[in-house]
Amino acid sequence: MSGENSSTPTSITLPWASDFHCHLRQGAMMETVTPMGRPHGPAMPNLTPPLTTTQMAVDYGKKLQKLAPNVHFILTLYLNPALTPAEIPRLQQPVYPSGVTTNSDWGAMQEANMVLCLHGECPSDAAKGICILNAEERFLATLRELHQAFPKLRIVLEHATTQAAVEHTVGCTITAHHLFIIIDDWAGHPHHFCKPVAKFPHDRDALRERPSALFPWLDSAPHPRSAKQGEKPAAGVFTTPILIPLMATLFDKMECLDKLEGFISTYGRQFYGLPEPIDGTITLVRLPLAVPAAYAVSGSASDGETVVPFMASTEIGWSIAKTE
Ligand code: DOR
């Protein structure tokens, strides 16, 4: 870090952030968003059709690698009935359950030292009193049972949004946007709507208190503007192009810039065993960055479509001076 003194740095050089849960999509959106960051880390399998076999994941990885040759992608698979316990040791990928799982799946994964990435929400069910505001909290009992039954299984509760989750889980990740928004920010604002939804101010405060214990699941989830602004907005917030300056802005405000590198890179890389050192660095300076209103989705099929980033048309406190 450099600056007038070590407590008020005006510039920082860091290794590139790693994105521990990126949605890189397909087609024109994939071509647009994949080169925007250097998302070393797991790429999510919720494509059309979803990635359910190792071969599908390998083929998808080749497409991503072409768009971003220096990035280390971890391909993930949906845990699905075709992935039998006998096959699990042969898989190289973390798995993301699609809802069909058995105890023998978990046991086989534990044996193989695999990572289980969980979208930890119970499905909404009015009869049981479950809705999007308590769906994560209601899931925590299941998570505890799973952990007790398979204590060595490496479970990540993805995108924790509640105080209860960060206080009661063994390992969880956190998104950039959940460090900023609460219910009031997404109600009536489709570009802030995601799943799980952002919760109460005390939940956001609890997430902000944990920067040294968690790693960000960037969960940059781009959708075309038309899908976000349609009758039933698609869930997802697009943060890739501003992630690192945004995190610097927040950590500066919280007076813990010294924890930034661990949060955006080191802890997650250690967890996933990614190679060190990471390729390239990024130098940030404390100068305002004007976030664009939207980015064009490239490709002839996209027909003038755009994707709107988090914090669109606002200024954030840090910007990128140099990348290497
Ligand atoms: O907000 C979300 N967006 N939550 C998910 O679970 C999926 C993701 C997406 O793929 O857009």
GROMACS .gro file of C-alpha atoms and ligand atoms in nm:
model
  335
    1MET     CA    1   0.000   0.000   0.000
    2SER     CA    2   0.115   0.356  -0.057
    3GLY     CA    3  -0.012   0.689   0.077
    4GLU     CA    4   0.059   0.957   0.337
    5ASN     CA    5   0.072   0.696   0.611
    6SER     CA    6  -0.017   0.331   0.641
    7SER     CA    7  -0.360   0.395   0.793
    8THR     CA    8  -0.478   0.615   0.506
    9PRO     CA    9  -0.347   0.458   0.186
   10THR     CA   10  -0.439   0.631  -0.137
   11SER     CA   11  -0.340   0.344  -0.362
   12ILE     CA   12  -0.321  -0.033  -0.327
   13THR     CA   13  -0.180  -0.302  -0.551
   14LEU     CA   14  -0.343  -0.642  -0.509
   15PRO     CA   15  -0.355  -0.975  -0.684
   16TRP     CA   16  -0.667  -1.009  -0.897
   17ALA     CA   17  -0.978  -1.099  -0.707
   18SER     CA   18  -1.115  -1.446  -0.736
   19ASP     CA   19  -1.481  -1.501  -0.797
   20PHE     CA   20  -1.600  -1.800  -0.603
   21HIS     CA   21  -1.934  -1.834  -0.770
   22CYS     CA   22  -1.960  -1.673  -1.109
   23HIS     CA   23  -2.243  -1.693  -1.355
   24LEU     CA   24  -2.076  -1.665  -1.693
   25ARG     CA   25  -2.379  -1.771  -1.896
   26GLN     CA   26  -2.380  -1.873  -2.263
   27GLY     CA   27  -2.382  -1.713  -2.607
   28ALA     CA   28  -2.361  -1.335  -2.636
   29MET     CA   29  -2.383  -1.273  -2.260
   30MET     CA   30  -2.095  -1.516  -2.198
   31GLU     CA   31  -1.887  -1.341  -2.462
   32THR     CA   32  -1.959  -1.005  -2.301
   33VAL     CA   33  -1.906  -1.078  -1.932
   34THR     CA   34  -1.633  -1.345  -1.928
   35PRO     CA   35  -1.349  -1.115  -2.039
   36MET     CA   36  -1.463  -0.835  -1.803
   37GLY     CA   37  -1.302  -0.969  -1.488
   38ARG     CA   38  -1.052  -1.239  -1.410
   39PRO     CA   39  -1.291  -1.467  -1.231
   40HIS     CA   40  -1.051  -1.735  -1.104
   41GLY     CA   41  -1.288  -1.974  -0.933
   42PRO     CA   42  -1.599  -2.182  -0.974
   43ALA     CA   43  -1.822  -2.112  -1.276
   44MET     CA   44  -2.182  -2.203  -1.207
   45PRO     CA   45  -2.363  -2.487  -1.383
   46ASN     CA   46  -2.713  -2.336  -1.420
   47LEU     CA   47  -2.702  -2.318  -1.797
   48THR     CA   48  -2.960  -2.432  -2.050
   49PRO     CA   49  -2.932  -2.730  -2.029
   50PRO     CA   50  -2.755  -2.738  -1.688
   51LEU     CA   51  -2.408  -2.889  -1.658
   52THR     CA   52  -2.476  -3.239  -1.534
   53THR     CA   53  -2.180  -3.439  -1.667
   54THR     CA   54  -1.806  -3.394  -1.652
   55GLN     CA   55  -1.792  -3.385  -2.031
   56MET     CA   56  -2.041  -3.098  -2.044
   57ALA     CA   57  -1.836  -2.908  -1.788
   58VAL     CA   58  -1.513  -2.970  -1.978
   59ASP     CA   59  -1.669  -2.846  -2.304
   60TYR     CA   60  -1.805  -2.535  -2.131
   61GLY     CA   61  -1.465  -2.472  -1.973
   62LYS     CA   62  -1.302  -2.473  -2.318
   63LYS     CA   63  -1.536  -2.198  -2.436
   64LEU     CA   64  -1.462  -1.988  -2.128
   65GLN     CA   65  -1.089  -2.045  -2.159
   66LYS     CA   66  -1.095  -1.915  -2.515
   67LEU     CA   67  -1.255  -1.592  -2.395
   68ALA     CA   68  -1.024  -1.553  -2.093
   69PRO     CA   69  -0.706  -1.755  -2.150
   70ASN     CA   70  -0.530  -1.651  -1.828
   71VAL     CA   71  -0.810  -1.740  -1.591
   72HIS     CA   72  -0.820  -2.054  -1.382
   73PHE     CA   73  -1.182  -2.173  -1.400
   74ILE     CA   74  -1.324  -2.434  -1.169
   75LEU     CA   75  -1.618  -2.599  -1.341
   76THR     CA   76  -1.907  -2.705  -1.122
   77LEU     CA   77  -2.171  -2.972  -1.175
   78TYR     CA   78  -2.529  -2.997  -1.067
   79LEU     CA   79  -2.558  -3.289  -0.829
   80ASN     CA   80  -2.823  -3.495  -1.007
   81PRO     CA   81  -2.945  -3.855  -1.021
   82ALA     CA   82  -2.697  -3.941  -1.297
   83LEU     CA   83  -2.405  -3.865  -1.066
   84THR     CA   84  -2.399  -4.185  -0.865
   85PRO     CA   85  -2.173  -4.228  -0.560
   86ALA     CA   86  -1.956  -4.460  -0.769
   87GLU     CA   87  -1.889  -4.181  -1.017
   88ILE     CA   88  -1.819  -3.909  -0.762
   89PRO     CA   89  -1.452  -3.996  -0.697
   90ARG     CA   90  -1.386  -3.955  -1.069
   91LEU     CA   91  -1.518  -3.599  -1.076
   92GLN     CA   92  -1.283  -3.306  -1.060
   93GLN     CA   93  -1.551  -3.045  -1.000
   94PRO     CA   94  -1.730  -2.907  -0.695
   95VAL     CA   95  -2.097  -2.998  -0.711
   96TYR     CA   96  -2.407  -2.791  -0.668
   97PRO     CA   97  -2.719  -2.991  -0.575
   98SER     CA   98  -3.019  -2.963  -0.800
   99GLY     CA   99  -3.243  -3.088  -0.521
  100VAL     CA  100  -3.201  -3.464  -0.557
  101THR     CA  101  -2.946  -3.593  -0.311
  102THR     CA  102  -2.898  -3.897  -0.093
  103ASN     CA  103  -2.685  -3.979   0.208
  104SER     CA  104  -2.460  -4.195  -0.006
  105ASP     CA  105  -2.390  -3.895  -0.232
  106TRP     CA  106  -2.272  -3.694   0.068
  107GLY     CA  107  -2.062  -3.985   0.197
  108ALA     CA  108  -1.893  -4.035  -0.140
  109MET     CA  109  -1.823  -3.663  -0.166
  110GLN     CA  110  -1.672  -3.656   0.181
  111GLU     CA  111  -1.444  -3.947   0.089
  112ALA     CA  112  -1.333  -3.768  -0.229
  113ASN     CA  113  -1.270  -3.440  -0.038
  114MET     CA  114  -1.507  -3.259  -0.273
  115VAL     CA  115  -1.666  -2.923  -0.213
  116LEU     CA  116  -2.043  -2.911  -0.177
  117CYS     CA  117  -2.176  -2.568  -0.272
  118LEU     CA  118  -2.524  -2.515  -0.130
  119HIS     CA  119  -2.781  -2.258  -0.227
  120GLY     CA  120  -2.921  -2.277   0.125
  121GLU     CA  121  -3.285  -2.183   0.102
  122CYS     CA  122  -3.599  -2.387   0.171
  123PRO     CA  123  -3.851  -2.355  -0.110
  124SER     CA  124  -4.127  -2.105  -0.035
  125ASP     CA  125  -4.432  -2.280   0.110
  126ALA     CA  126  -4.709  -2.065   0.256
  127ALA     CA  127  -4.860  -2.359   0.443
  128LYS     CA  128  -4.532  -2.407   0.629
  129GLY     CA  129  -4.480  -2.033   0.680
  130ILE     CA  130  -4.177  -2.022   0.450
  131CYS     CA  131  -4.119  -1.725   0.221
  132ILE     CA  132  -3.818  -1.553   0.067
  133LEU     CA  133  -3.750  -1.357   0.387
  134ASN     CA  134  -3.700  -1.661   0.611
  135ALA     CA  135  -3.607  -1.927   0.353
  136GLU     CA  136  -3.236  -1.913   0.441
  137GLU     CA  137  -3.283  -1.918   0.816
  138ARG     CA  138  -3.521  -2.213   0.788
  139PHE     CA  139  -3.256  -2.404   0.592
  140LEU     CA  140  -2.991  -2.376   0.866
  141ALA     CA  141  -3.125  -2.675   1.062
  142THR     CA  142  -3.072  -2.896   0.755
  143LEU     CA  143  -2.723  -2.758   0.714
  144ARG     CA  144  -2.644  -2.840   1.078
  145GLU     CA  145  -2.774  -3.197   1.037
  146LEU     CA  146  -2.566  -3.244   0.725
  147HIS     CA  147  -2.256  -3.116   0.898
  148GLN     CA  148  -2.313  -3.339   1.200
  149ALA     CA  149  -2.361  -3.646   0.982
  150PHE     CA  150  -2.061  -3.569   0.756
  151PRO     CA  151  -1.824  -3.355   0.962
  152LYS     CA  152  -1.542  -3.371   0.707
  153LEU     CA  153  -1.757  -3.282   0.406
  154ARG     CA  154  -1.642  -2.943   0.276
  155ILE     CA  155  -1.968  -2.751   0.263
  156VAL     CA  156  -2.000  -2.391   0.150
  157LEU     CA  157  -2.324  -2.214   0.229
  158GLU     CA  158  -2.326  -1.987  -0.072
  159HIS     CA  159  -2.426  -1.623  -0.051
  160ALA     CA  160  -2.514  -1.596   0.317
  161THR     CA  161  -2.753  -1.308   0.375
  162THR     CA  162  -2.852  -1.330   0.740
  163GLN     CA  163  -2.698  -1.273   1.079
  164ALA     CA  164  -2.813  -1.625   1.175
  165ALA     CA  165  -2.626  -1.779   0.881
  166VAL     CA  166  -2.293  -1.610   0.949
  167GLU     CA  167  -2.318  -1.688   1.319
  168HIS     CA  168  -2.421  -2.052   1.284
  169THR     CA  169  -2.247  -2.198   0.981
  170VAL     CA  170  -1.904  -2.350   0.950
  171GLY     CA  171  -1.819  -2.200   0.614
  172CYS     CA  172  -2.008  -1.954   0.403
  173THR     CA  173  -1.949  -1.701   0.133
  174ILE     CA  174  -2.087  -1.358   0.080
  175THR     CA  175  -2.165  -1.148  -0.223
  176ALA     CA  176  -2.053  -0.795  -0.292
  177HIS     CA  177  -2.408  -0.668  -0.329
  178HIS     CA  178  -2.535  -0.821  -0.004
  179LEU     CA  179  -2.278  -0.606   0.176
  180PHE     CA  180  -2.468  -0.302   0.048
  181ILE     CA  181  -2.837  -0.365  -0.001
  182ILE     CA  182  -3.130  -0.442   0.231
  183ILE     CA  183  -3.497  -0.517   0.164
  184ASP     CA  184  -3.584  -0.157   0.085
  185ASP     CA  185  -3.327  -0.154  -0.192
  186TRP     CA  186  -3.476  -0.440  -0.394
  187ALA     CA  187  -3.847  -0.387  -0.326
  188GLY     CA  188  -3.953  -0.203  -0.641
  189HIS     CA  189  -3.601  -0.208  -0.787
  190PRO     CA  190  -3.560  -0.507  -1.022
  191HIS     CA  191  -3.185  -0.458  -1.072
  192HIS     CA  192  -3.131  -0.527  -0.700
  193PHE     CA  193  -3.352  -0.834  -0.694
  194CYS     CA  194  -3.160  -1.159  -0.645
  195LYS     CA  195  -3.196  -1.490  -0.462
  196PRO     CA  196  -3.154  -1.508  -0.173
  197VAL     CA  197  -3.296  -1.160  -0.133
  198ALA     CA  198  -3.113  -0.903   0.078
  199LYS     CA  199  -3.258  -0.891   0.428
  200PHE     CA  200  -3.268  -0.652   0.727
  201PRO     CA  201  -3.019  -0.380   0.827
  202HIS     CA  202  -2.894  -0.594   1.118
  203ASP     CA  203  -2.824  -0.878   0.873
  204ARG     CA  204  -2.621  -0.652   0.647
  205ASP     CA  205  -2.432  -0.524   0.952
  206ALA     CA  206  -2.352  -0.880   1.056
  207LEU     CA  207  -2.215  -0.958   0.709
  208ARG     CA  208  -1.999  -0.647   0.722
  209GLU     CA  209  -1.851  -0.752   1.054
  210ARG     CA  210  -1.706  -1.069   0.907
  211PRO     CA  211  -1.470  -0.966   0.630
  212SER     CA  212  -1.184  -1.167   0.766
  213ALA     CA  213  -1.379  -1.488   0.803
  214LEU     CA  214  -1.553  -1.515   0.468
  215PHE     CA  215  -1.462  -1.495   0.107
  216PRO     CA  216  -1.681  -1.322  -0.143
  217TRP     CA  217  -1.892  -1.528  -0.364
  218LEU     CA  218  -1.907  -1.263  -0.623
  219ASP     CA  219  -2.223  -1.417  -0.766
  220SER     CA  220  -2.221  -1.170  -1.043
  221ALA     CA  221  -2.542  -1.281  -1.211
  222PRO     CA  222  -2.595  -1.083  -1.533
  223HIS     CA  223  -2.931  -1.080  -1.705
  224PRO     CA  224  -3.030  -0.873  -2.008
  225ARG     CA  225  -3.203  -0.549  -1.913
  226SER     CA  226  -3.522  -0.676  -2.077
  227ALA     CA  227  -3.529  -0.979  -1.845
  228LYS     CA  228  -3.473  -0.763  -1.535
  229GLN     CA  229  -3.734  -0.510  -1.630
  230GLY     CA  230  -3.995  -0.760  -1.753
  231GLU     CA  231  -4.314  -0.852  -1.573
  232LYS     CA  232  -4.138  -1.107  -1.348
  233PRO     CA  233  -3.781  -0.977  -1.302
  234ALA     CA  234  -3.501  -1.233  -1.330
  235ALA     CA  235  -3.308  -1.279  -1.004
  236GLY     CA  236  -2.946  -1.168  -1.012
  237VAL     CA  237  -2.720  -0.865  -0.964
  238PHE     CA  238  -2.434  -0.792  -1.205
  239THR     CA  239  -2.118  -0.681  -1.023
  240THR     CA  240  -1.821  -0.810  -1.227
  241PRO     CA  241  -1.690  -0.484  -1.380
  242ILE     CA  242  -1.684  -0.291  -1.054
  243LEU     CA  243  -1.619  -0.559  -0.795
  244ILE     CA  244  -1.269  -0.469  -0.682
  245PRO     CA  245  -1.311  -0.087  -0.669
  246LEU     CA  246  -1.642  -0.140  -0.494
  247MET     CA  247  -1.489  -0.360  -0.229
  248ALA     CA  248  -1.204  -0.112  -0.182
  249THR     CA  249  -1.462   0.163  -0.134
  250LEU     CA  250  -1.644  -0.035   0.134
  251PHE     CA  251  -1.334  -0.158   0.315
  252ASP     CA  252  -1.195   0.196   0.316
  253LYS     CA  253  -1.518   0.321   0.471
  254MET     CA  254  -1.500   0.042   0.730
  255GLU     CA  255  -1.132   0.129   0.796
  256CYS     CA  256  -1.009  -0.222   0.724
  257LEU     CA  257  -0.835  -0.194   0.387
  258ASP     CA  258  -0.566  -0.425   0.524
  259LYS     CA  259  -0.822  -0.709   0.513
  260LEU     CA  260  -0.917  -0.654   0.149
  261GLU     CA  261  -0.668  -0.889  -0.012
  262GLY     CA  262  -0.765  -1.180   0.211
  263PHE     CA  263  -1.132  -1.121   0.150
  264ILE     CA  264  -1.128  -1.090  -0.226
  265SER     CA  265  -0.858  -1.342  -0.298
  266THR     CA  266  -0.648  -1.530  -0.045
  267TYR     CA  267  -0.902  -1.710   0.176
  268GLY     CA  268  -1.105  -1.849  -0.109
  269ARG     CA  269  -0.798  -1.945  -0.310
  270GLN     CA  270  -0.663  -2.139  -0.014
  271PHE     CA  271  -0.997  -2.310   0.038
  272TYR     CA  272  -1.018  -2.423  -0.325
  273GLY     CA  273  -0.645  -2.496  -0.350
  274LEU     CA  274  -0.594  -2.265  -0.647
  275PRO     CA  275  -0.235  -2.224  -0.765
  276GLU     CA  276  -0.023  -1.943  -0.623
  277PRO     CA  277   0.082  -1.688  -0.716
  278ILE     CA  278  -0.218  -1.562  -0.906
  279ASP     CA  279  -0.144  -1.413  -1.249
  280GLY     CA  280  -0.137  -1.035  -1.263
  281THR     CA  281  -0.208  -0.749  -1.029
  282ILE     CA  282  -0.454  -0.465  -1.006
  283THR     CA  283  -0.368  -0.120  -0.873
  284LEU     CA  284  -0.649   0.081  -0.718
  285VAL     CA  285  -0.651   0.450  -0.635
  286ARG     CA  286  -0.879   0.652  -0.411
  287LEU     CA  287  -1.039   0.848  -0.695
  288PRO     CA  288  -1.408   0.847  -0.788
  289LEU     CA  289  -1.525   0.596  -1.046
  290ALA     CA  290  -1.836   0.674  -1.248
  291VAL     CA  291  -2.022   0.346  -1.295
  292PRO     CA  292  -2.180   0.323  -1.643
  293ALA     CA  293  -2.557   0.311  -1.681
  294ALA     CA  294  -2.528  -0.013  -1.880
  295TYR     CA  295  -2.296  -0.225  -2.093
  296ALA     CA  296  -2.380  -0.339  -2.445
  297VAL     CA  297  -2.419  -0.714  -2.483
  298SER     CA  298  -2.194  -0.800  -2.772
  299GLY     CA  299  -2.285  -1.032  -3.057
  300SER     CA  300  -2.518  -1.008  -3.351
  301ALA     CA  301  -2.794  -1.213  -3.186
  302SER     CA  302  -2.820  -0.976  -2.892
  303ASP     CA  303  -3.005  -0.710  -3.088
  304GLY     CA  304  -2.905  -0.396  -2.899
  305GLU     CA  305  -2.948  -0.566  -2.561
  306THR     CA  306  -2.772  -0.422  -2.256
  307VAL     CA  307  -2.681  -0.540  -1.907
  308VAL     CA  308  -2.711  -0.302  -1.613
  309PRO     CA  309  -2.437  -0.316  -1.346
  310PHE     CA  310  -2.478  -0.280  -0.972
  311MET     CA  311  -2.444   0.088  -0.872
  312ALA     CA  312  -2.528   0.196  -1.230
  313SER     CA  313  -2.499   0.572  -1.290
  314THR     CA  314  -2.347   0.640  -0.946
  315GLU     CA  315  -1.996   0.722  -0.828
  316ILE     CA  316  -1.793   0.493  -0.606
  317GLY     CA  317  -1.487   0.600  -0.409
  318TRP     CA  318  -1.207   0.393  -0.565
  319SER     CA  319  -1.109   0.324  -0.923
  320ILE     CA  320  -0.866   0.108  -1.116
  321ALA     CA  321  -0.539   0.284  -1.205
  322LYS     CA  322  -0.354  -0.005  -1.366
  323THR     CA  323  -0.381  -0.375  -1.434
  324GLU     CA  324  -0.093  -0.608  -1.513
  325DOR     O1  325  -2.994  -1.418  -0.780
  325DOR     C1  326  -2.965  -1.525  -0.828
  325DOR     N1  327  -2.920  -1.535  -0.955
  325DOR     N2  328  -2.978  -1.636  -0.755
  325DOR     C2  329  -2.962  -1.761  -0.807
  325DOR     O2  330  -2.975  -1.856  -0.737
  325DOR     C3  331  -2.931  -1.777  -0.950
  325DOR     C4  332  -2.867  -1.656  -1.006
  325DOR     C5  333  -2.868  -1.654  -1.157
  325DOR     O3  334  -2.828  -1.753  -1.217
  325DOR     O4  335  -2.904  -1.554  -1.215
   0.00000   0.00000   0.00000
